[in-house]
Coordinates of C-alpha atoms and ligand atoms in Angstrom, one line a residue:
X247 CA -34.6 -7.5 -5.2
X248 CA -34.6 -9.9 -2.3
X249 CA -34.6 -8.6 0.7
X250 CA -32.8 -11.5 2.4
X251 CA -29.3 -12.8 1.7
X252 CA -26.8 -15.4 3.1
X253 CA -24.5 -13.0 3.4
X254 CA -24.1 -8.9 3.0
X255 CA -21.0 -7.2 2.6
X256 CA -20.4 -3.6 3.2
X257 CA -18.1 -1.8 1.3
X258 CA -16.7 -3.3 -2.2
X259 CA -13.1 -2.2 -1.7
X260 CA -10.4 -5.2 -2.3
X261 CA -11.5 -6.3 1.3
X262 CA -15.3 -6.5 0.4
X263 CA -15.5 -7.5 -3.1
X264 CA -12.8 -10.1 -2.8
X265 CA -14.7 -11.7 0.2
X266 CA -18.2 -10.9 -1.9
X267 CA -16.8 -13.3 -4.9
X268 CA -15.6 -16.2 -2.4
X269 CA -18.8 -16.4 -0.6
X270 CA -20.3 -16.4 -4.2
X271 CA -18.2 -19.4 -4.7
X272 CA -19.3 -20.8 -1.8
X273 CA -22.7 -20.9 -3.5
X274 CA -24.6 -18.8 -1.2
X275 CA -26.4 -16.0 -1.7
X276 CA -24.6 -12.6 -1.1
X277 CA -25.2 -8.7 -1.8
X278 CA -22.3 -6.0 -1.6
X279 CA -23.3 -2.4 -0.8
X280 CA -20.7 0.2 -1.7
X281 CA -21.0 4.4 -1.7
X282 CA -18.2 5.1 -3.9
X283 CA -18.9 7.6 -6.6
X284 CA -17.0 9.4 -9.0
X285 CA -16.6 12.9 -9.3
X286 CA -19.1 12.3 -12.3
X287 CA -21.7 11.3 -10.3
X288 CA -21.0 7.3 -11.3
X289 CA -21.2 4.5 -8.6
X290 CA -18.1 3.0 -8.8
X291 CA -17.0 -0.3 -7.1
X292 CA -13.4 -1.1 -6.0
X293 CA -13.1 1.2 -3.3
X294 CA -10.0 3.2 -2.2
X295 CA -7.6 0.6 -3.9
X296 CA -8.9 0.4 -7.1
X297 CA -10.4 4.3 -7.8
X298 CA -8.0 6.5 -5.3
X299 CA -5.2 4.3 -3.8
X300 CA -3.6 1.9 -5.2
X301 CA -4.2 1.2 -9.3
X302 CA -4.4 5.5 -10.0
X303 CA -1.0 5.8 -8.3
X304 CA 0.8 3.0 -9.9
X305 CA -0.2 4.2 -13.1
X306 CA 1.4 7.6 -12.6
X307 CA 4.0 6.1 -11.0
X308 CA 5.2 4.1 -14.0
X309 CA 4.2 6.9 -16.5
X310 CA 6.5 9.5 -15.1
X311 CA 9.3 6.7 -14.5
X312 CA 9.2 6.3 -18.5
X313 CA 9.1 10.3 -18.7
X314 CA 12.0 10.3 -16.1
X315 CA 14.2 7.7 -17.7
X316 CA 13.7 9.0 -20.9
X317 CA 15.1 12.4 -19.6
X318 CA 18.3 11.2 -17.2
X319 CA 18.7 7.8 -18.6
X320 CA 18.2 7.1 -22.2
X321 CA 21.4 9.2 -23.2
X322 CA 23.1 6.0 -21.8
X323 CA 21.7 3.6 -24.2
X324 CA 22.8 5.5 -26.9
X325 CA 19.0 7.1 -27.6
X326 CA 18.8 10.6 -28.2
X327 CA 15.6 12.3 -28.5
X328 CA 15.7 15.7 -29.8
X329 CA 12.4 17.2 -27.8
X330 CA 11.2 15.6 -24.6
X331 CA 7.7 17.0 -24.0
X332 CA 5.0 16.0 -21.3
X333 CA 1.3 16.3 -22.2
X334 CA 0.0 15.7 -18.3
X335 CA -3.7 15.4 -19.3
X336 CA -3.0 12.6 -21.6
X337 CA -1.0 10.8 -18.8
X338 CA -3.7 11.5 -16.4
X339 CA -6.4 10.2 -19.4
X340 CA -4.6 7.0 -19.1
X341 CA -4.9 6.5 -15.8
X342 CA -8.4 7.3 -15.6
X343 CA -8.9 4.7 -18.1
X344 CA -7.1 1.8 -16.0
X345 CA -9.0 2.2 -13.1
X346 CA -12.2 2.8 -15.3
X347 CA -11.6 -0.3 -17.0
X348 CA -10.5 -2.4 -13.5
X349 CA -14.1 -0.7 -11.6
X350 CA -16.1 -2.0 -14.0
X351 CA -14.4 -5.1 -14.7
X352 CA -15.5 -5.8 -10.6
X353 CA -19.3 -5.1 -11.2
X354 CA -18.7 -7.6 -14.4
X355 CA -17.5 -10.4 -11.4
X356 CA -20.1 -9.6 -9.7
X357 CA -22.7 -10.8 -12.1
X358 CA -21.0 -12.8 -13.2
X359 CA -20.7 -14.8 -10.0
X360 CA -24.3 -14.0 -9.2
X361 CA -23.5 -11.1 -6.6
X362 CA -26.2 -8.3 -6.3
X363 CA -23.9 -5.0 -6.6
X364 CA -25.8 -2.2 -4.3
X365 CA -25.0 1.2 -5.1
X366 CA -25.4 3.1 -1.7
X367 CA -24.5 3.3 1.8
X368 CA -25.0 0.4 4.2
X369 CA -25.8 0.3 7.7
X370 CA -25.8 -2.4 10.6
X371 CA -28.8 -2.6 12.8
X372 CA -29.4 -5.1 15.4
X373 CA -30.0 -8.7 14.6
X374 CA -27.9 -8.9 11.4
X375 CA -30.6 -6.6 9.8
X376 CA -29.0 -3.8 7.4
X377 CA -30.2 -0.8 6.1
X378 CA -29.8 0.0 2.8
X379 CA -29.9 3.4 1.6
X380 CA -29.5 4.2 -2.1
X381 CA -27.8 7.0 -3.4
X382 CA -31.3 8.0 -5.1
X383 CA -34.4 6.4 -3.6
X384 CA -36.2 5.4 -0.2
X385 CA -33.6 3.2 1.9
X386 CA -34.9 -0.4 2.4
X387 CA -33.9 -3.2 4.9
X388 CA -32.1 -6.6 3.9
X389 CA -32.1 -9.5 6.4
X390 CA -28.6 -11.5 6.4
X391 CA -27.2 -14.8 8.4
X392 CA -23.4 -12.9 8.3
X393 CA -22.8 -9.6 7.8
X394 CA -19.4 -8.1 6.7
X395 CA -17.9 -4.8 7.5
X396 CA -15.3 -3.7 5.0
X397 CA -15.6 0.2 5.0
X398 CA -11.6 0.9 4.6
X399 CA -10.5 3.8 5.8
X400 CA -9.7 7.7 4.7
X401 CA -6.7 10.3 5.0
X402 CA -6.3 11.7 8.4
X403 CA -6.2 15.6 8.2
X404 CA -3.7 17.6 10.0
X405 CA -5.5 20.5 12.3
X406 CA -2.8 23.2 11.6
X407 CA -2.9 22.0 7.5
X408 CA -6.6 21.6 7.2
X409 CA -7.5 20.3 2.8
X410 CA -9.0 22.8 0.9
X411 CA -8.8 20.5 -2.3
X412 CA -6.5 23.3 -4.3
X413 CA -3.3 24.2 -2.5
X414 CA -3.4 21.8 0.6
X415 CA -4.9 17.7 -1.0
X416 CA -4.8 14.7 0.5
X417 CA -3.6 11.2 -1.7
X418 CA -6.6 11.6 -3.6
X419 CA -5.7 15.0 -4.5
X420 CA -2.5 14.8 -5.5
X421 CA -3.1 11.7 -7.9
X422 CA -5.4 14.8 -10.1
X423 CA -3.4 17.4 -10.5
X424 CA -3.9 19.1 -14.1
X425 CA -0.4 21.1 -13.9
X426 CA 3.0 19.7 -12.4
X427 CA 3.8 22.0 -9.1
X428 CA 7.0 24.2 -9.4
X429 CA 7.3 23.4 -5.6
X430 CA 5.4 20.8 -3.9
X431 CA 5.8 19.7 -0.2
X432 CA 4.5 16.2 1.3
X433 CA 3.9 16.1 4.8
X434 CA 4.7 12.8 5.6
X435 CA 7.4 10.2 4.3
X436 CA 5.6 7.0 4.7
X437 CA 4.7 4.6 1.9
X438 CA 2.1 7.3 0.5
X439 CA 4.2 10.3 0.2
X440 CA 7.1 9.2 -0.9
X441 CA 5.0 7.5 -3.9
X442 CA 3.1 10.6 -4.6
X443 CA 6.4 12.7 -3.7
X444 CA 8.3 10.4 -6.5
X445 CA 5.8 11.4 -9.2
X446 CA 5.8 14.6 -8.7
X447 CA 9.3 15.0 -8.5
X448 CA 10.0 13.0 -12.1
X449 CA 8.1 14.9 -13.8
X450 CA 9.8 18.4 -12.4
X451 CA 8.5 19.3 -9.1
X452 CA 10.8 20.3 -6.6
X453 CA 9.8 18.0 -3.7
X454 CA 10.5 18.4 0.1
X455 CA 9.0 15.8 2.5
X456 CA 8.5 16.8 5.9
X457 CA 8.5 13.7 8.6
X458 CA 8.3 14.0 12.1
X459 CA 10.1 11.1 13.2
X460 CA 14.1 11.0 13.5
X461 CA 14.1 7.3 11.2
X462 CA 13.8 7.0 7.9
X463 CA 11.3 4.4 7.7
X464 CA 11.2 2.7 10.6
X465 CA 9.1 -0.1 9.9
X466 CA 11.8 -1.7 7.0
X467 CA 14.6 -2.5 8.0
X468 CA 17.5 -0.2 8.9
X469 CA 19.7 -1.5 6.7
X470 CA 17.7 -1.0 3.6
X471 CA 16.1 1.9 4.4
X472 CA 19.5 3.7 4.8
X473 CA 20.2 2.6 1.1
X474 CA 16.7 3.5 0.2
X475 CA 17.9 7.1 1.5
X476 CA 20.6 7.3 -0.1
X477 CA 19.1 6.5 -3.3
X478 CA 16.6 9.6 -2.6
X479 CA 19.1 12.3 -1.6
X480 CA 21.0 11.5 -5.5
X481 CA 17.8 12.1 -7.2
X482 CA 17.1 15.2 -5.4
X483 CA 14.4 14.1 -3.4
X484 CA 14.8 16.7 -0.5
X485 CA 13.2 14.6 3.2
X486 CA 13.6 15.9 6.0
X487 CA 13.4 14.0 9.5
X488 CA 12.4 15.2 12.7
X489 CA 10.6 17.9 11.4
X490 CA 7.2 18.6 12.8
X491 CA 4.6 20.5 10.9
X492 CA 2.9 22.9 13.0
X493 CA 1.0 25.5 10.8
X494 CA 0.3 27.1 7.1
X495 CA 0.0 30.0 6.5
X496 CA -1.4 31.1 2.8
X497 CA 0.8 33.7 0.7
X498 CA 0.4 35.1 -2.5
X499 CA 1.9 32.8 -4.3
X500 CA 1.1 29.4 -2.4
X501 CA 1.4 28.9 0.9
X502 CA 4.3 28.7 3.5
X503 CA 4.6 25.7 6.1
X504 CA 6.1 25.9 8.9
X505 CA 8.4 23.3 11.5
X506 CA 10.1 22.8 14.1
X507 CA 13.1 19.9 14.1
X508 CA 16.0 20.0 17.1
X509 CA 17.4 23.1 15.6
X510 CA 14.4 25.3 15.9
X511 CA 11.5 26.6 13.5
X512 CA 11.8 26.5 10.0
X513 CA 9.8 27.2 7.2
X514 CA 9.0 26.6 3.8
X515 CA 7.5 28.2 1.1
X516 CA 5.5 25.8 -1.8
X517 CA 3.2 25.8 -4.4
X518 CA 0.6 23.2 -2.9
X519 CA 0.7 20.3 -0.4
X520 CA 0.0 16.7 0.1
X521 CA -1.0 15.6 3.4
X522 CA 0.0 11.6 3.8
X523 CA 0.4 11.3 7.6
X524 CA -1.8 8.2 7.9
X525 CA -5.5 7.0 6.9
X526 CA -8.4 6.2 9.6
X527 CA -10.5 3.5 9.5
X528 CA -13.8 4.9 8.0
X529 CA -17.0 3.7 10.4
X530 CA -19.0 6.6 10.6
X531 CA -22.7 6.3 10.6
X532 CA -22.0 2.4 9.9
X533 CA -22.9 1.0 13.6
X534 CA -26.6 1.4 15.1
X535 CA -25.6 2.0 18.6
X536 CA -27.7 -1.3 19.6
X537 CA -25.4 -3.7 17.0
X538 CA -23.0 -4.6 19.4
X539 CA -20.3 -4.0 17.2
X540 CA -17.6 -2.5 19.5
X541 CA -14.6 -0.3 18.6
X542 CA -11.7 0.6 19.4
X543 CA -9.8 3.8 21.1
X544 CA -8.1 4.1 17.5
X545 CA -12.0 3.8 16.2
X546 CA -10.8 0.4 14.9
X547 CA -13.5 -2.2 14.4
X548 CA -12.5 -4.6 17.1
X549 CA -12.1 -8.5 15.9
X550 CA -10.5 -11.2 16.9
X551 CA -7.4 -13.4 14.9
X552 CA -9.8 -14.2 12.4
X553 CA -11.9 -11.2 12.2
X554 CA -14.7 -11.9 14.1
X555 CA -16.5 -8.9 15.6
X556 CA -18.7 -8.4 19.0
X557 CA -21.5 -9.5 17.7
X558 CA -22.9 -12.7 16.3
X559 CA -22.0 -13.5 12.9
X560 CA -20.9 -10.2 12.1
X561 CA -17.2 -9.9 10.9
X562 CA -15.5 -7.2 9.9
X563 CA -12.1 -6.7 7.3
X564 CA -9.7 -4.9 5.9
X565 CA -8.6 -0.9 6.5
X566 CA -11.3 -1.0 9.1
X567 CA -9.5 -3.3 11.4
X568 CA -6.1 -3.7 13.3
X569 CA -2.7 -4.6 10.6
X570 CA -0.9 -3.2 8.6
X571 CA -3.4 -1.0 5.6
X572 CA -2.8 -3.2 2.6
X573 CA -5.1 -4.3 0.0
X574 CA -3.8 -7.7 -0.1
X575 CA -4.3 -8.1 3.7
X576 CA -7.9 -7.2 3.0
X577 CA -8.4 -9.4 0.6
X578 CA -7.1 -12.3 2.1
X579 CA -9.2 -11.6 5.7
X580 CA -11.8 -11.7 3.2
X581 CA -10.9 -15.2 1.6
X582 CA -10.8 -16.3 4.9
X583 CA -14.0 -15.0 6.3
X584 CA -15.9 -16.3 3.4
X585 CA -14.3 -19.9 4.0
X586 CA -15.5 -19.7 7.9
X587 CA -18.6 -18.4 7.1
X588 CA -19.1 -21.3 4.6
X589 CA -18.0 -24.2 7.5
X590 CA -14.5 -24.5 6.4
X591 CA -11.4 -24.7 8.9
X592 CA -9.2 -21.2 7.6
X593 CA -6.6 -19.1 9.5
X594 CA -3.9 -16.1 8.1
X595 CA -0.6 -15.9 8.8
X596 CA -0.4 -12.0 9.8
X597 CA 3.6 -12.7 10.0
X598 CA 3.8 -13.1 6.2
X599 CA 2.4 -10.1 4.7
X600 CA 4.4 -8.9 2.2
X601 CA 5.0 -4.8 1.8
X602 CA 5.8 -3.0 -0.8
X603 CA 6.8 1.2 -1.6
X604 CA 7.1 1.7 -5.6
X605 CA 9.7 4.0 -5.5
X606 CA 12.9 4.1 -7.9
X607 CA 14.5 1.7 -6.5
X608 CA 11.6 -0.5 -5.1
X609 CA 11.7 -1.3 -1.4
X610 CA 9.4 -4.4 -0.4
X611 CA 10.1 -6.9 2.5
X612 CA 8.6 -9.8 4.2
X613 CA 9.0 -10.9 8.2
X614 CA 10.8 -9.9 11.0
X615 CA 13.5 -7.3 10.4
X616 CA 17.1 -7.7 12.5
X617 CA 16.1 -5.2 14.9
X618 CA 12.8 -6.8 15.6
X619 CA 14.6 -10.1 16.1
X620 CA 17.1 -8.6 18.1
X621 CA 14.7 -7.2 20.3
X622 CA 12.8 -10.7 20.8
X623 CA 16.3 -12.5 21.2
X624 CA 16.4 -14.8 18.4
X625 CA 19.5 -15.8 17.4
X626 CA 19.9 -14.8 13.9
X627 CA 22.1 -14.8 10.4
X628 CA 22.1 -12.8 7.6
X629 CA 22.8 -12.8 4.1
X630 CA 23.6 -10.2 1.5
X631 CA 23.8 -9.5 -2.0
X632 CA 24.1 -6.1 -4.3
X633 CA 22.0 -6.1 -7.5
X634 CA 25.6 -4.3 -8.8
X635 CA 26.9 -7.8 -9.3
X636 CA 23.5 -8.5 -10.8
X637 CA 23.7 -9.2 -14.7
X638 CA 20.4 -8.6 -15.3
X639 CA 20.4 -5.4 -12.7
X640 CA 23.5 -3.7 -14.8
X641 CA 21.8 -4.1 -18.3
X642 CA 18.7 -2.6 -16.5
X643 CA 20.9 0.3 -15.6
X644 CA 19.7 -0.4 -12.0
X645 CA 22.5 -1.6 -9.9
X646 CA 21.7 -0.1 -7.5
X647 CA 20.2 -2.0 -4.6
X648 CA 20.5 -4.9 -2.1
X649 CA 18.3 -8.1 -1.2
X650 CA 19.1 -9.3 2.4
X651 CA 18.1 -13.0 3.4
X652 CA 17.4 -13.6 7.1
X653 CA 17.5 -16.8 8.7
X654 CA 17.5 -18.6 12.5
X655 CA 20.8 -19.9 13.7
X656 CA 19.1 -23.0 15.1
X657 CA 16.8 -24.0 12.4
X658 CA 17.9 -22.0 8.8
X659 CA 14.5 -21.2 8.8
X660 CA 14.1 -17.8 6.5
X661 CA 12.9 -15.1 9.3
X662 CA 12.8 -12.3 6.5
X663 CA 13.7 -11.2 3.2
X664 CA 14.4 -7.3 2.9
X665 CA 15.1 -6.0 -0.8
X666 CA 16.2 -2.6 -2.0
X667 CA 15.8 -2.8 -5.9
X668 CA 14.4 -2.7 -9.1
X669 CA 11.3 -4.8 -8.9
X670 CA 11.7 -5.5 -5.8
X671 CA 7.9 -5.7 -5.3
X672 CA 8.2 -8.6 -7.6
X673 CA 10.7 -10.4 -6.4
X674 CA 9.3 -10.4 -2.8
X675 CA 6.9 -13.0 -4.2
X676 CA 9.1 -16.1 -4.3
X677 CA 10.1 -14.8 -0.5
X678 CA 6.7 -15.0 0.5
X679 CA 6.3 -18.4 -0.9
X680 CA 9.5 -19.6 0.8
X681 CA 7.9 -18.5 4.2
X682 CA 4.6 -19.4 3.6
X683 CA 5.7 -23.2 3.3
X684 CA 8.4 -22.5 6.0
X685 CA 11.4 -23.1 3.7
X686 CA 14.9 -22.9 5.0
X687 CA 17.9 -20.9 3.3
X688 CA 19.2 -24.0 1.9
X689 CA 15.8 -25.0 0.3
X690 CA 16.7 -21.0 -1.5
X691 CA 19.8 -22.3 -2.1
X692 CA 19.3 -25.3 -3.9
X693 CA 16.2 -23.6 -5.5
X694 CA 17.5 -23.4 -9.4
X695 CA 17.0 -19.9 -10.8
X696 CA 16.9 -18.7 -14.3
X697 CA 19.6 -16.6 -16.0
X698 CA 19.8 -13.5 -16.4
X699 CA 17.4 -12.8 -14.0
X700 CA 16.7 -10.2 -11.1
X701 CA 16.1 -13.0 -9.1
X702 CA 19.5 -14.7 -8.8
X703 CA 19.9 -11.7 -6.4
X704 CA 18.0 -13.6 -3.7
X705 CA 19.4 -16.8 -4.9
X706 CA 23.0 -15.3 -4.2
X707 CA 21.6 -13.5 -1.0
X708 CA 20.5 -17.0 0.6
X709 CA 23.6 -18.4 -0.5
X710 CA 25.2 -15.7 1.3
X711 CA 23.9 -16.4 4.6
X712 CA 26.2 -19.0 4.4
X713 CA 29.2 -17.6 3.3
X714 CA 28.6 -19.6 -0.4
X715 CA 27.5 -16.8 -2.8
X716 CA 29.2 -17.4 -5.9
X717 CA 29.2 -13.5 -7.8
X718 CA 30.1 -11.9 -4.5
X719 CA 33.2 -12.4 -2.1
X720 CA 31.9 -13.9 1.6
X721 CA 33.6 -12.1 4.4
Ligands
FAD1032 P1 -11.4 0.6 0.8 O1 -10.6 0.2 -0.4 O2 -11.2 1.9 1.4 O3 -12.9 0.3 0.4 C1 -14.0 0.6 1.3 C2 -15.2 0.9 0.5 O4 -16.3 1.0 1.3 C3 -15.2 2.3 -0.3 O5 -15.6 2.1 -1.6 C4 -16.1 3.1 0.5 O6 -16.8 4.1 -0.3 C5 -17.1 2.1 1.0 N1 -17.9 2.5 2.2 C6 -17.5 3.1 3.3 N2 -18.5 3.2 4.2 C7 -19.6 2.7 3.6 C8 -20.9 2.5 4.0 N3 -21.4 2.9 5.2 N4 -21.8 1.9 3.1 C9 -21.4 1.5 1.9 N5 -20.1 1.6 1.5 C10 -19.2 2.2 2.3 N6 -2.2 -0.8 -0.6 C11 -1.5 -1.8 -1.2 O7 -1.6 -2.9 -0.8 N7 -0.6 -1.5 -2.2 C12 -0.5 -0.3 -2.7 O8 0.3 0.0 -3.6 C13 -1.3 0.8 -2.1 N8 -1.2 2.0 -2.6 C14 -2.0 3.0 -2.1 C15 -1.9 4.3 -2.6 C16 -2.6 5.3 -2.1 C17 -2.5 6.7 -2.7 C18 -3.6 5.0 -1.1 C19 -4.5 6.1 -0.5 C20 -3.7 3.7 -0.5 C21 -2.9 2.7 -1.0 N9 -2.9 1.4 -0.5 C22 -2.1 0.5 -1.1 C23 -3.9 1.1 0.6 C24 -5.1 0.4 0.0 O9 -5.7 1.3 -0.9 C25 -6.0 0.0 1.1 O10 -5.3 -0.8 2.1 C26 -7.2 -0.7 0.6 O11 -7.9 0.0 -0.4 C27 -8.2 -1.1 1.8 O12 -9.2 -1.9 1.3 P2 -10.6 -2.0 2.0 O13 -11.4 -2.9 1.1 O14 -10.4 -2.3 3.4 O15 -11.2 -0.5 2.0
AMP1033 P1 2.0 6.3 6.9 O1 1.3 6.1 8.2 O2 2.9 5.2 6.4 O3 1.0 6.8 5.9 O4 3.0 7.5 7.2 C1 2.6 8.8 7.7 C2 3.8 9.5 8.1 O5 3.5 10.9 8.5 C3 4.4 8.9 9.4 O6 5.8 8.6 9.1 C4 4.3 10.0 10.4 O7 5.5 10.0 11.3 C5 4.3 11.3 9.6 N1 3.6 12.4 10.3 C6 2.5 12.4 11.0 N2 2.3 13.7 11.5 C7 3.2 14.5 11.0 C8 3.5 16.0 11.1 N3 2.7 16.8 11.8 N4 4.6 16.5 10.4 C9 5.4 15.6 9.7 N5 5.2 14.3 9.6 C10 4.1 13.7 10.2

């Protein structure tokens, strides 16, 4: 192996092997050092995202959807099945087989585009020098002009609830259980536990979801996240706010958690527990204390707007740096870091990151919410429209569900689109687009879109905003 490269990458999560393939395009020369392994022993590329995050928990999460549906819904349609039966380890096979065929599908682009895929763990010494350390062998240094940090993050443990990989998991954990908990609590109702809370609660579990804070998430907006709610509470989904977790005890049986809320202590009794009160960006043993990488108080690698560390061509990207921890954020830092690095003029527009939470209904937005624009003054409209009046929605069977349209008084600029809704993650798409080339609501309005489709709903929403959507009645 050369021991010299344009460019080295640490960590091939969708931050570092994105950014690995476009300096690859660039034409230079680049390796990507990951120290992901499988519980089989096998390096494994993708990072969080593609073997513990991301793909593993959308694959469960539209397995026991089908499982659910076919138990509550299909009656509906007129389909009767005599004997519903789940065979867990056959639904867990198939998601161990996506992200086995996606991992290996990313050390296929890396040869493919000429990248040298190191197995191992990387660190950064001074003078762009890195030390590479295989999982099996004697560690070796590599010389690089650019260095990039993408070492993601990991779950943040709770002192009083510390993992013990059986009753008490983190994400990771609860995406392998082998047997559906009678009682499972989440601590935590952010994008995380909810998702894991959903799975385990279509396929039987009674689910409660402790969350300290009062709102129901408080990053969407209020509007939709109320609906959101209310969607939860009908299927049974049991979250409670304002309820801080403040130890475990272990009983016979499982082990009891206990809170406090405005009322007083509680406590409650459950078969295991998921942890999903926030991930950490993951630097240890990364920075030589003579780099000059500096971090943060949150232990945030600290970059500038376009990712540029303390230290000479050294940049760092993704869940190890300030914004919102998304793997499409990561990725694009990383299209952008490889297009400086190769001389080209690039920028990201941290404003129009779309998110998305695949629960039943979907919740995904883009932009500012109305309480963030209330509380920068900008004067503001807003349009509405439920996916009940939605042709497409009814035959679905999911009417349930809003998209809301946000635009400036002055301009008709679209501020933010904020949908409640089945495939919402989807539609949030044409949204971003919208806002990424700065559209205004009429450009949505006179945008033609097909019919029956789900996304006539953000059609009728823009119309809305002013007062001209057709399936609805404008107050
Ligand atoms: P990571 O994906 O964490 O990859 C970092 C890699 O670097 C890892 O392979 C790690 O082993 C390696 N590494 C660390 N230190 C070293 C070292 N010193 N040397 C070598 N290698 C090292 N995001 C979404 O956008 N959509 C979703 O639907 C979504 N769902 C999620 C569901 C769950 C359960 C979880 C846990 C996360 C989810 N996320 C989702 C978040 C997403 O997974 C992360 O934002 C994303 O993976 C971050 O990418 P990254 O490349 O920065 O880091
Ligand atoms: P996220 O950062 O989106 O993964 O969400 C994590 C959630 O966990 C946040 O909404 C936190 O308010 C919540 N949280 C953090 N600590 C606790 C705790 N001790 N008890 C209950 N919820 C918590």
């Amino acid at each position: 192996m050369s021991s010299k490269f344009d460019v080295v990458v640490i960590g091939a999560g969708p931050a570092g092997y994105v950014a690995a393939i476009r300096v690859a395009q660039h034409g230079l020369s680049v390796a990507c050092i990951d120290a992901w392994v499988t519980d089989q022993g096998e390096p494994s590329f993708g990072g969080t995202c593609l073997n513990a995050g991301c793909i593993p928990s959308k694959a469960l999460l539209e397995s026991s959807e089908l499982y659910h549906r076919a138990k509550v819904d299909f009656g509906k349609h007129g389909i009767g099945i005599r004997e519903l039966s789940l065979d867990l380890a056959a639904m867990q096979a198939r998601k161990e087989g996506i992200v086995r065929q996606l991992c290996t599908g990313i050390g296929a682009l890396f040869k493919a585009n000429g990248i040298t895929g190191l197995s191992g763990r990387g660190r950064l010494l001074p003078e762009n020098k890195v030390e590479y350390s295989p999982h099996d062998g004697e560690s070796e240094l590599i010389e690089a002009e650019h260095v990039i940090l993408a070492t993601g993050s990991e779950p943040v443990e709770l002192p009083a609830v510390p993992f013990n990989g059986t009753t008490v998991v983190d994400s990771a954990g609860a995406l392998e259980f082998d047997a559906v908990p009678e009682r499972l609590g989440v601590i935590g109702a952010g994008v995380i536990g909810l998702e894991l809370g959903s799975v385990w609660q279509r396929l039987g579990a009674d689910v409660t979801i402790l969350e300290a804070m009062d709102q129901f998430l408080f990053m969407a907006d209020e509007q939709i996240a109320r609906e959101a709610q209310r969607q939860f509470k009908r299927q049974g989904l049991d979250i409670r706010l304002g309820a801080r977790v403040r130890a475990l005890e272990t009983t016979g049986s499982g082990v009891r958690l206990a809170y406090e809320d405005t009322h007083g202590g509680h406590d409650i009794s459950v078969d295991r527990v998921v942890v999903a009160v926030g991930r950490k960006p993951c630097t240890e043993g990364l920075l030589d204390p003579l780099c000059g990488v500096a971090v943060d108080e949150r232990g945030f690698i600290d970059v500038d707007n376009v990712c540029r560390t303390t230290a000479g061509n050294v940049w760092a990207i993704g869940d190890v740096v300030r914004g919102p921890m998304l793997a499409h954020k990561g990725s694009e830092e990383g299209v952008m870091v490889a297009d400086l690095i190769a001389g080209e003029v690039a920028s990201m527009d941290y404003d129009i990151i779309p998110s998305v939470i695949y629960t039943s209904p979907e919740i995904a937005w883009v932009g500012k919410t109305e309480a963030e624009l209330k509380a920068g003054g900008t004067a503001f409209k807003t349009g509405t429209f439920n996916f009940a009046a939605s042709g497409r929605a009814q035959a679905m069977d999911q009417g349930a569900g809003l998209v809301k349209v946000i635009s400036c008084v002055e301009t008709d600029q679209i501020l933010g689109v904020h949908i409640v809704g089945p495939l919402a993650g989807e539609l949030i798409g044409e949204a971003v687009v919208a806002m990424e080339f700065q559209a205004s609501t009429e450009d949505l309005q006179r945008t033609i879109h097909g019919h029956p489709t789900l996304t006539e709903a953000v059609h009728e929403a823009a119309l809305s905003v002013d007062k001209r959507a057709i399936h609805a009645i404008n107050h």
